[in-house]
Amino acid sequence: MFKALLHAATAALNAYAAHINWKRETHIDEIEDEIDRLSGDLNAESKLYIRRLLLRKKRYLDIVGSVRSDGGDLD
């Protein structure tokens, strides 16, 4: 019984880690999509917003990188 519970908990934690990784990747994709959309209209306001998005993306990647190494192995 304990072994089954431990196996279920491990599976749940692995699923949660995969979900967090998916959210991280889609968040970065959303930022990049917004940058691409704005790059067609390069007025001063768009340029400023693109610069802010790039800084936000860098900060996000720095935070995520400090929490988890780039090894990508969950084991």
PDB file of N, CA, C and O in Angstrom:
ATOM      1  N   MET A   1       0.827  -1.195   0.000  1.00  0.00           N
ATOM      2  CA  MET A   1       0.000   0.000   0.000  1.00  0.00           C
ATOM      3  C   MET A   1       0.875   1.266   0.000  1.00  0.00           C
ATOM      4  O   MET A   1       0.601   2.192  -0.743  1.00  0.00           O
ATOM      5  N   PHE A   2       1.903   1.268   0.857  1.00  0.00           N
ATOM      6  CA  PHE A   2       2.786   2.420   0.923  1.00  0.00           C
ATOM      7  C   PHE A   2       3.524   2.618  -0.395  1.00  0.00           C
ATOM      8  O   PHE A   2       3.705   3.755  -0.847  1.00  0.00           O
ATOM      9  N   LYS A   3       3.922   1.518  -1.015  1.00  0.00           N
ATOM     10  CA  LYS A   3       4.639   1.598  -2.283  1.00  0.00           C
ATOM     11  C   LYS A   3       3.752   2.202  -3.372  1.00  0.00           C
ATOM     12  O   LYS A   3       4.201   3.013  -4.179  1.00  0.00           O
ATOM     13  N   ALA A   4       2.484   1.829  -3.397  1.00  0.00           N
ATOM     14  CA  ALA A   4       1.546   2.383  -4.378  1.00  0.00           C
ATOM     15  C   ALA A   4       1.322   3.876  -4.135  1.00  0.00           C
ATOM     16  O   ALA A   4       1.251   4.663  -5.085  1.00  0.00           O
ATOM     17  N   LEU A   5       1.237   4.263  -2.875  1.00  0.00           N
ATOM     18  CA  LEU A   5       1.063   5.672  -2.530  1.00  0.00           C
ATOM     19  C   LEU A   5       2.298   6.480  -2.945  1.00  0.00           C
ATOM     20  O   LEU A   5       2.171   7.579  -3.506  1.00  0.00           O
ATOM     21  N   LEU A   6       3.470   5.937  -2.694  1.00  0.00           N
ATOM     22  CA  LEU A   6       4.702   6.602  -3.087  1.00  0.00           C
ATOM     23  C   LEU A   6       4.791   6.733  -4.608  1.00  0.00           C
ATOM     24  O   LEU A   6       5.195   7.778  -5.136  1.00  0.00           O
ATOM     25  N   HIS A   7       4.397   5.697  -5.322  1.00  0.00           N
ATOM     26  CA  HIS A   7       4.403   5.727  -6.784  1.00  0.00           C
ATOM     27  C   HIS A   7       3.422   6.789  -7.300  1.00  0.00           C
ATOM     28  O   HIS A   7       3.736   7.547  -8.231  1.00  0.00           O
ATOM     29  N   ALA A   8       2.251   6.871  -6.701  1.00  0.00           N
ATOM     30  CA  ALA A   8       1.245   7.865  -7.110  1.00  0.00           C
ATOM     31  C   ALA A   8       1.743   9.286  -6.832  1.00  0.00           C
ATOM     32  O   ALA A   8       1.561  10.188  -7.653  1.00  0.00           O
ATOM     33  N   ALA A   9       2.379   9.486  -5.681  1.00  0.00           N
ATOM     34  CA  ALA A   9       2.902  10.812  -5.344  1.00  0.00           C
ATOM     35  C   ALA A   9       4.011  11.208  -6.316  1.00  0.00           C
ATOM     36  O   ALA A   9       4.077  12.363  -6.758  1.00  0.00           O
ATOM     37  N   THR A  10       4.874  10.256  -6.653  1.00  0.00           N
ATOM     38  CA  THR A  10       5.947  10.537  -7.613  1.00  0.00           C
ATOM     39  C   THR A  10       5.372  10.904  -8.972  1.00  0.00           C
ATOM     40  O   THR A  10       5.835  11.852  -9.617  1.00  0.00           O
ATOM     41  N   ALA A  11       4.361  10.183  -9.421  1.00  0.00           N
ATOM     42  CA  ALA A  11       3.729  10.475 -10.703  1.00  0.00           C
ATOM     43  C   ALA A  11       3.078  11.863 -10.685  1.00  0.00           C
ATOM     44  O   ALA A  11       3.179  12.616 -11.664  1.00  0.00           O
ATOM     45  N   ALA A  12       2.446  12.205  -9.581  1.00  0.00           N
ATOM     46  CA  ALA A  12       1.804  13.512  -9.469  1.00  0.00           C
ATOM     47  C   ALA A  12       2.839  14.637  -9.503  1.00  0.00           C
ATOM     48  O   ALA A  12       2.640  15.659 -10.167  1.00  0.00           O
ATOM     49  N   LEU A  13       3.941  14.457  -8.805  1.00  0.00           N
ATOM     50  CA  LEU A  13       4.987  15.481  -8.803  1.00  0.00           C
ATOM     51  C   LEU A  13       5.641  15.617 -10.172  1.00  0.00           C
ATOM     52  O   LEU A  13       5.956  16.730 -10.606  1.00  0.00           O
ATOM     53  N   ASN A  14       5.840  14.515 -10.871  1.00  0.00           N
ATOM     54  CA  ASN A  14       6.387  14.580 -12.230  1.00  0.00           C
ATOM     55  C   ASN A  14       5.431  15.295 -13.172  1.00  0.00           C
ATOM     56  O   ASN A  14       5.852  16.070 -14.035  1.00  0.00           O
ATOM     57  N   ALA A  15       4.142  15.039 -13.024  1.00  0.00           N
ATOM     58  CA  ALA A  15       3.141  15.712 -13.853  1.00  0.00           C
ATOM     59  C   ALA A  15       3.124  17.211 -13.554  1.00  0.00           C
ATOM     60  O   ALA A  15       3.020  18.033 -14.472  1.00  0.00           O
ATOM     61  N   TYR A  16       3.260  17.572 -12.289  1.00  0.00           N
ATOM     62  CA  TYR A  16       3.282  18.982 -11.912  1.00  0.00           C
ATOM     63  C   TYR A  16       4.518  19.673 -12.503  1.00  0.00           C
ATOM     64  O   TYR A  16       4.420  20.789 -13.038  1.00  0.00           O
ATOM     65  N   ALA A  17       5.669  19.017 -12.431  1.00  0.00           N
ATOM     66  CA  ALA A  17       6.894  19.580 -13.000  1.00  0.00           C
ATOM     67  C   ALA A  17       6.755  19.764 -14.510  1.00  0.00           C
ATOM     68  O   ALA A  17       7.182  20.783 -15.062  1.00  0.00           O
ATOM     69  N   ALA A  18       6.144  18.811 -15.186  1.00  0.00           N
ATOM     70  CA  ALA A  18       5.932  18.925 -16.629  1.00  0.00           C
ATOM     71  C   ALA A  18       4.978  20.076 -16.938  1.00  0.00           C
ATOM     72  O   ALA A  18       5.177  20.817 -17.914  1.00  0.00           O
ATOM     73  N   HIS A  19       3.965  20.253 -16.115  1.00  0.00           N
ATOM     74  CA  HIS A  19       3.006  21.347 -16.301  1.00  0.00           C
ATOM     75  C   HIS A  19       3.690  22.707 -16.136  1.00  0.00           C
ATOM     76  O   HIS A  19       3.471  23.628 -16.941  1.00  0.00           O
ATOM     77  N   ILE A  20       4.517  22.840 -15.119  1.00  0.00           N
ATOM     78  CA  ILE A  20       5.239  24.094 -14.892  1.00  0.00           C
ATOM     79  C   ILE A  20       6.178  24.386 -16.057  1.00  0.00           C
ATOM     80  O   ILE A  20       6.279  25.525 -16.527  1.00  0.00           O
ATOM     81  N   ASN A  21       6.848  23.366 -16.550  1.00  0.00           N
ATOM     82  CA  ASN A  21       7.737  23.543 -17.703  1.00  0.00           C
ATOM     83  C   ASN A  21       6.944  23.995 -18.925  1.00  0.00           C
ATOM     84  O   ASN A  21       7.367  24.895 -19.659  1.00  0.00           O
ATOM     85  N   TRP A  22       5.783  23.393 -19.153  1.00  0.00           N
ATOM     86  CA  TRP A  22       4.919  23.778 -20.275  1.00  0.00           C
ATOM     87  C   TRP A  22       4.474  25.230 -20.128  1.00  0.00           C
ATOM     88  O   TRP A  22       4.498  25.994 -21.100  1.00  0.00           O
ATOM     89  N   LYS A  23       4.074  25.643 -18.921  1.00  0.00           N
ATOM     90  CA  LYS A  23       3.648  27.022 -18.703  1.00  0.00           C
ATOM     91  C   LYS A  23       4.788  27.993 -18.968  1.00  0.00           C
ATOM     92  O   LYS A  23       4.588  29.054 -19.550  1.00  0.00           O
ATOM     93  N   ARG A  24       5.996  27.628 -18.555  1.00  0.00           N
ATOM     94  CA  ARG A  24       7.152  28.488 -18.784  1.00  0.00           C
ATOM     95  C   ARG A  24       7.381  28.674 -20.282  1.00  0.00           C
ATOM     96  O   ARG A  24       7.571  29.781 -20.759  1.00  0.00           O
ATOM     97  N   GLU A  25       7.344  27.575 -21.008  1.00  0.00           N
ATOM     98  CA  GLU A  25       7.591  27.649 -22.452  1.00  0.00           C
ATOM     99  C   GLU A  25       6.503  28.449 -23.170  1.00  0.00           C
ATOM    100  O   GLU A  25       6.802  29.246 -24.061  1.00  0.00           O
ATOM    101  N   THR A  26       5.251  28.249 -22.796  1.00  0.00           N
ATOM    102  CA  THR A  26       4.176  28.983 -23.470  1.00  0.00           C
ATOM    103  C   THR A  26       4.213  30.461 -23.104  1.00  0.00           C
ATOM    104  O   THR A  26       3.876  31.306 -23.931  1.00  0.00           O
ATOM    105  N   HIS A  27       4.643  30.791 -21.889  1.00  0.00           N
ATOM    106  CA  HIS A  27       4.750  32.205 -21.494  1.00  0.00           C
ATOM    107  C   HIS A  27       5.820  32.894 -22.337  1.00  0.00           C
ATOM    108  O   HIS A  27       5.615  34.011 -22.818  1.00  0.00           O
ATOM    109  N   ILE A  28       6.947  32.235 -22.522  1.00  0.00           N
ATOM    110  CA  ILE A  28       8.003  32.796 -23.356  1.00  0.00           C
ATOM    111  C   ILE A  28       7.512  32.944 -24.793  1.00  0.00           C
ATOM    112  O   ILE A  28       7.767  33.964 -25.448  1.00  0.00           O
ATOM    113  N   ASP A  29       6.783  31.944 -25.292  1.00  0.00           N
ATOM    114  CA  ASP A  29       6.224  32.020 -26.648  1.00  0.00           C
ATOM    115  C   ASP A  29       5.266  33.201 -26.791  1.00  0.00           C
ATOM    116  O   ASP A  29       5.259  33.883 -27.819  1.00  0.00           O
ATOM    117  N   GLU A  30       4.453  33.456 -25.771  1.00  0.00           N
ATOM    118  CA  GLU A  30       3.520  34.574 -25.824  1.00  0.00           C
ATOM    119  C   GLU A  30       4.262  35.907 -25.902  1.00  0.00           C
ATOM    120  O   GLU A  30       3.863  36.805 -26.652  1.00  0.00           O
ATOM    121  N   ILE A  31       5.336  36.041 -25.136  1.00  0.00           N
ATOM    122  CA  ILE A  31       6.131  37.270 -25.195  1.00  0.00           C
ATOM    123  C   ILE A  31       6.738  37.434 -26.582  1.00  0.00           C
ATOM    124  O   ILE A  31       6.698  38.528 -27.170  1.00  0.00           O
ATOM    125  N   GLU A  32       7.301  36.360 -27.120  1.00  0.00           N
ATOM    126  CA  GLU A  32       7.896  36.433 -28.456  1.00  0.00           C
ATOM    127  C   GLU A  32       6.857  36.738 -29.531  1.00  0.00           C
ATOM    128  O   GLU A  32       7.132  37.495 -30.470  1.00  0.00           O
ATOM    129  N   ASP A  33       5.662  36.173 -29.405  1.00  0.00           N
ATOM    130  CA  ASP A  33       4.595  36.470 -30.367  1.00  0.00           C
ATOM    131  C   ASP A  33       4.195  37.938 -30.316  1.00  0.00           C
ATOM    132  O   ASP A  33       3.942  38.562 -31.352  1.00  0.00           O
ATOM    133  N   GLU A  34       4.145  38.498 -29.122  1.00  0.00           N
ATOM    134  CA  GLU A  34       3.803  39.919 -28.981  1.00  0.00           C
ATOM    135  C   GLU A  34       4.889  40.792 -29.608  1.00  0.00           C
ATOM    136  O   GLU A  34       4.596  41.794 -30.278  1.00  0.00           O
ATOM    137  N   ILE A  35       6.153  40.420 -29.422  1.00  0.00           N
ATOM    138  CA  ILE A  35       7.250  41.156 -30.043  1.00  0.00           C
ATOM    139  C   ILE A  35       7.127  41.094 -31.564  1.00  0.00           C
ATOM    140  O   ILE A  35       7.279  42.107 -32.255  1.00  0.00           O
ATOM    141  N   ASP A  36       6.843  39.908 -32.094  1.00  0.00           N
ATOM    142  CA  ASP A  36       6.681  39.759 -33.547  1.00  0.00           C
ATOM    143  C   ASP A  36       5.525  40.610 -34.070  1.00  0.00           C
ATOM    144  O   ASP A  36       5.628  41.240 -35.123  1.00  0.00           O
ATOM    145  N   ARG A  37       4.429  40.635 -33.347  1.00  0.00           N
ATOM    146  CA  ARG A  37       3.268  41.411 -33.773  1.00  0.00           C
ATOM    147  C   ARG A  37       3.598  42.901 -33.814  1.00  0.00           C
ATOM    148  O   ARG A  37       3.232  43.617 -34.750  1.00  0.00           O
ATOM    149  N   LEU A  38       4.328  43.364 -32.803  1.00  0.00           N
ATOM    150  CA  LEU A  38       4.655  44.785 -32.732  1.00  0.00           C
ATOM    151  C   LEU A  38       5.741  45.204 -33.713  1.00  0.00           C
ATOM    152  O   LEU A  38       5.848  46.377 -34.064  1.00  0.00           O
ATOM    153  N   SER A  39       6.550  44.261 -34.148  1.00  0.00           N
ATOM    154  CA  SER A  39       7.674  44.624 -35.015  1.00  0.00           C
ATOM    155  C   SER A  39       7.210  45.135 -36.380  1.00  0.00           C
ATOM    156  O   SER A  39       7.974  45.801 -37.072  1.00  0.00           O
ATOM    157  N   GLY A  40       5.985  44.846 -36.765  1.00  0.00           N
ATOM    158  CA  GLY A  40       5.460  45.357 -38.025  1.00  0.00           C
ATOM    159  C   GLY A  40       5.163  46.844 -37.976  1.00  0.00           C
ATOM    160  O   GLY A  40       5.165  47.520 -38.991  1.00  0.00           O
ATOM    161  N   ASP A  41       4.906  47.357 -36.776  1.00  0.00           N
ATOM    162  CA  ASP A  41       4.573  48.775 -36.606  1.00  0.00           C
ATOM    163  C   ASP A  41       5.646  49.404 -35.719  1.00  0.00           C
ATOM    164  O   ASP A  41       5.542  49.394 -34.506  1.00  0.00           O
ATOM    165  N   LEU A  42       6.682  49.936 -36.320  1.00  0.00           N
ATOM    166  CA  LEU A  42       7.828  50.397 -35.544  1.00  0.00           C
ATOM    167  C   LEU A  42       7.776  51.894 -35.242  1.00  0.00           C
ATOM    168  O   LEU A  42       8.701  52.638 -35.542  1.00  0.00           O
ATOM    169  N   ASN A  43       6.693  52.321 -34.640  1.00  0.00           N
ATOM    170  CA  ASN A  43       6.671  53.695 -34.146  1.00  0.00           C
ATOM    171  C   ASN A  43       7.372  53.724 -32.779  1.00  0.00           C
ATOM    172  O   ASN A  43       7.780  52.693 -32.250  1.00  0.00           O
ATOM    173  N   ALA A  44       7.523  54.887 -32.203  1.00  0.00           N
ATOM    174  CA  ALA A  44       8.269  55.033 -30.954  1.00  0.00           C
ATOM    175  C   ALA A  44       7.628  54.235 -29.814  1.00  0.00           C
ATOM    176  O   ALA A  44       8.328  53.616 -29.013  1.00  0.00           O
ATOM    177  N   GLU A  45       6.311  54.245 -29.777  1.00  0.00           N
ATOM    178  CA  GLU A  45       5.614  53.521 -28.719  1.00  0.00           C
ATOM    179  C   GLU A  45       5.854  52.019 -28.831  1.00  0.00           C
ATOM    180  O   GLU A  45       6.104  51.339 -27.838  1.00  0.00           O
ATOM    181  N   SER A  46       5.784  51.486 -30.046  1.00  0.00           N
ATOM    182  CA  SER A  46       6.023  50.056 -30.254  1.00  0.00           C
ATOM    183  C   SER A  46       7.457  49.671 -29.915  1.00  0.00           C
ATOM    184  O   SER A  46       7.706  48.633 -29.327  1.00  0.00           O
ATOM    185  N   LYS A  47       8.403  50.530 -30.292  1.00  0.00           N
ATOM    186  CA  LYS A  47       9.806  50.253 -29.984  1.00  0.00           C
ATOM    187  C   LYS A  47      10.036  50.193 -28.477  1.00  0.00           C
ATOM    188  O   LYS A  47      10.744  49.310 -27.984  1.00  0.00           O
ATOM    189  N   LEU A  48       9.432  51.125 -27.753  1.00  0.00           N
ATOM    190  CA  LEU A  48       9.560  51.125 -26.298  1.00  0.00           C
ATOM    191  C   LEU A  48       8.938  49.868 -25.699  1.00  0.00           C
ATOM    192  O   LEU A  48       9.517  49.225 -24.817  1.00  0.00           O
ATOM    193  N   TYR A  49       7.760  49.503 -26.195  1.00  0.00           N
ATOM    194  CA  TYR A  49       7.090  48.312 -25.677  1.00  0.00           C
ATOM    195  C   TYR A  49       7.876  47.043 -26.000  1.00  0.00           C
ATOM    196  O   TYR A  49       7.982  46.151 -25.174  1.00  0.00           O
ATOM    197  N   ILE A  50       8.474  46.971 -27.193  1.00  0.00           N
ATOM    198  CA  ILE A  50       9.307  45.818 -27.553  1.00  0.00           C
ATOM    199  C   ILE A  50      10.503  45.746 -26.607  1.00  0.00           C
ATOM    200  O   ILE A  50      10.861  44.668 -26.121  1.00  0.00           O
ATOM    201  N   ARG A  51      11.132  46.870 -26.333  1.00  0.00           N
ATOM    202  CA  ARG A  51      12.274  46.892 -25.415  1.00  0.00           C
ATOM    203  C   ARG A  51      11.858  46.385 -24.032  1.00  0.00           C
ATOM    204  O   ARG A  51      12.575  45.601 -23.405  1.00  0.00           O
ATOM    205  N   ARG A  52      10.698  46.826 -23.560  1.00  0.00           N
ATOM    206  CA  ARG A  52      10.212  46.368 -22.251  1.00  0.00           C
ATOM    207  C   ARG A  52       9.904  44.877 -22.266  1.00  0.00           C
ATOM    208  O   ARG A  52      10.178  44.172 -21.292  1.00  0.00           O
ATOM    209  N   LEU A  53       9.333  44.367 -23.360  1.00  0.00           N
ATOM    210  CA  LEU A  53       9.058  42.933 -23.459  1.00  0.00           C
ATOM    211  C   LEU A  53      10.346  42.123 -23.469  1.00  0.00           C
ATOM    212  O   LEU A  53      10.423  41.055 -22.841  1.00  0.00           O
ATOM    213  N   LEU A  54      11.357  42.613 -24.169  1.00  0.00           N
ATOM    214  CA  LEU A  54      12.639  41.907 -24.195  1.00  0.00           C
ATOM    215  C   LEU A  54      13.272  41.863 -22.805  1.00  0.00           C
ATOM    216  O   LEU A  54      13.830  40.841 -22.402  1.00  0.00           O
ATOM    217  N   LEU A  55      13.180  42.961 -22.062  1.00  0.00           N
ATOM    218  CA  LEU A  55      13.691  42.975 -20.691  1.00  0.00           C
ATOM    219  C   LEU A  55      12.899  42.021 -19.794  1.00  0.00           C
ATOM    220  O   LEU A  55      13.470  41.314 -18.966  1.00  0.00           O
ATOM    221  N   ARG A  56      11.579  42.012 -19.982  1.00  0.00           N
ATOM    222  CA  ARG A  56      10.729  41.099 -19.203  1.00  0.00           C
ATOM    223  C   ARG A  56      11.080  39.644 -19.503  1.00  0.00           C
ATOM    224  O   ARG A  56      11.175  38.817 -18.600  1.00  0.00           O
ATOM    225  N   LYS A  57      11.308  39.341 -20.776  1.00  0.00           N
ATOM    226  CA  LYS A  57      11.673  37.985 -21.168  1.00  0.00           C
ATOM    227  C   LYS A  57      13.010  37.595 -20.545  1.00  0.00           C
ATOM    228  O   LYS A  57      13.164  36.500 -20.006  1.00  0.00           O
ATOM    229  N   LYS A  58      13.987  38.501 -20.581  1.00  0.00           N
ATOM    230  CA  LYS A  58      15.298  38.212 -20.003  1.00  0.00           C
ATOM    231  C   LYS A  58      15.184  37.980 -18.505  1.00  0.00           C
ATOM    232  O   LYS A  58      15.767  37.039 -17.964  1.00  0.00           O
ATOM    233  N   ARG A  59      14.441  38.855 -17.811  1.00  0.00           N
ATOM    234  CA  ARG A  59      14.243  38.672 -16.362  1.00  0.00           C
ATOM    235  C   ARG A  59      13.599  37.330 -16.066  1.00  0.00           C
ATOM    236  O   ARG A  59      14.004  36.616 -15.150  1.00  0.00           O
ATOM    237  N   TYR A  60      12.587  36.975 -16.848  1.00  0.00           N
ATOM    238  CA  TYR A  60      11.882  35.718 -16.639  1.00  0.00           C
ATOM    239  C   TYR A  60      12.822  34.532 -16.842  1.00  0.00           C
ATOM    240  O   TYR A  60      12.844  33.606 -16.041  1.00  0.00           O
ATOM    241  N   LEU A  61      13.622  34.574 -17.901  1.00  0.00           N
ATOM    242  CA  LEU A  61      14.562  33.485 -18.153  1.00  0.00           C
ATOM    243  C   LEU A  61      15.636  33.421 -17.075  1.00  0.00           C
ATOM    244  O   LEU A  61      16.067  32.329 -16.692  1.00  0.00           O
ATOM    245  N   ASP A  62      16.077  34.568 -16.561  1.00  0.00           N
ATOM    246  CA  ASP A  62      17.057  34.575 -15.474  1.00  0.00           C
ATOM    247  C   ASP A  62      16.480  33.949 -14.216  1.00  0.00           C
ATOM    248  O   ASP A  62      17.149  33.166 -13.537  1.00  0.00           O
ATOM    249  N   ILE A  63      15.240  34.280 -13.899  1.00  0.00           N
ATOM    250  CA  ILE A  63      14.598  33.719 -12.705  1.00  0.00           C
ATOM    251  C   ILE A  63      14.413  32.220 -12.856  1.00  0.00           C
ATOM    252  O   ILE A  63      14.749  31.453 -11.965  1.00  0.00           O
ATOM    253  N   VAL A  64      13.887  31.797 -13.979  1.00  0.00           N
ATOM    254  CA  VAL A  64      13.649  30.370 -14.207  1.00  0.00           C
ATOM    255  C   VAL A  64      14.972  29.622 -14.241  1.00  0.00           C
ATOM    256  O   VAL A  64      15.084  28.528 -13.695  1.00  0.00           O
ATOM    257  N   GLY A  65      15.981  30.215 -14.850  1.00  0.00           N
ATOM    258  CA  GLY A  65      17.286  29.566 -14.909  1.00  0.00           C
ATOM    259  C   GLY A  65      17.917  29.407 -13.539  1.00  0.00           C
ATOM    260  O   GLY A  65      18.636  28.441 -13.288  1.00  0.00           O
ATOM    261  N   SER A  66      17.666  30.345 -12.634  1.00  0.00           N
ATOM    262  CA  SER A  66      18.236  30.236 -11.299  1.00  0.00           C
ATOM    263  C   SER A  66      17.495  29.208 -10.458  1.00  0.00           C
ATOM    264  O   SER A  66      18.059  28.626  -9.546  1.00  0.00           O
ATOM    265  N   VAL A  67      16.239  28.957 -10.766  1.00  0.00           N
ATOM    266  CA  VAL A  67      15.469  27.962 -10.025  1.00  0.00           C
ATOM    267  C   VAL A  67      15.804  26.559 -10.502  1.00  0.00           C
ATOM    268  O   VAL A  67      15.898  25.628  -9.721  1.00  0.00           O
ATOM    269  N   ARG A  68      16.012  26.425 -11.803  1.00  0.00           N
ATOM    270  CA  ARG A  68      16.255  25.104 -12.371  1.00  0.00           C
ATOM    271  C   ARG A  68      17.418  25.187 -13.347  1.00  0.00           C
ATOM    272  O   ARG A  68      17.489  26.087 -14.159  1.00  0.00           O
ATOM    273  N   SER A  69      18.306  24.221 -13.284  1.00  0.00           N
ATOM    274  CA  SER A  69      19.447  24.223 -14.190  1.00  0.00           C
ATOM    275  C   SER A  69      18.984  23.926 -15.597  1.00  0.00           C
ATOM    276  O   SER A  69      17.880  23.453 -15.834  1.00  0.00           O
ATOM    277  N   ASP A  70      19.860  24.154 -16.568  1.00  0.00           N
ATOM    278  CA  ASP A  70      19.525  23.923 -17.962  1.00  0.00           C
ATOM    279  C   ASP A  70      19.631  22.454 -18.355  1.00  0.00           C
ATOM    280  O   ASP A  70      19.485  22.122 -19.518  1.00  0.00           O
ATOM    281  N   GLY A  71      19.911  21.578 -17.407  1.00  0.00           N
ATOM    282  CA  GLY A  71      20.039  20.157 -17.715  1.00  0.00           C
ATOM    283  C   GLY A  71      18.764  19.574 -18.260  1.00  0.00           C
ATOM    284  O   GLY A  71      18.782  18.696 -19.128  1.00  0.00           O
ATOM    285  N   GLY A  72      17.625  20.014 -17.785  1.00  0.00           N
ATOM    286  CA  GLY A  72      16.342  19.564 -18.291  1.00  0.00           C
ATOM    287  C   GLY A  72      15.953  18.171 -17.847  1.00  0.00           C
ATOM    288  O   GLY A  72      14.891  17.672 -18.205  1.00  0.00           O
ATOM    289  N   ASP A  73      16.760  17.518 -17.048  1.00  0.00           N
ATOM    290  CA  ASP A  73      16.460  16.167 -16.601  1.00  0.00           C
ATOM    291  C   ASP A  73      15.736  16.246 -15.263  1.00  0.00           C
ATOM    292  O   ASP A  73      16.223  16.846 -14.316  1.00  0.00           O
ATOM    293  N   LEU A  74      14.553  15.653 -15.195  1.00  0.00           N
ATOM    294  CA  LEU A  74      13.761  15.704 -13.973  1.00  0.00           C
ATOM    295  C   LEU A  74      14.225  14.701 -12.923  1.00  0.00           C
ATOM    296  O   LEU A  74      13.833  14.766 -11.784  1.00  0.00           O
ATOM    297  N   ASP A  75      15.064  13.749 -13.316  1.00  0.00           N
ATOM    298  CA  ASP A  75      15.501  12.722 -12.351  1.00  0.00           C
ATOM    299  C   ASP A  75      16.621  13.183 -11.467  1.00  0.00           C
ATOM    300  O   ASP A  75      17.484  13.845 -11.663  1.00  0.00           O
TER     301      ASP A  75
END
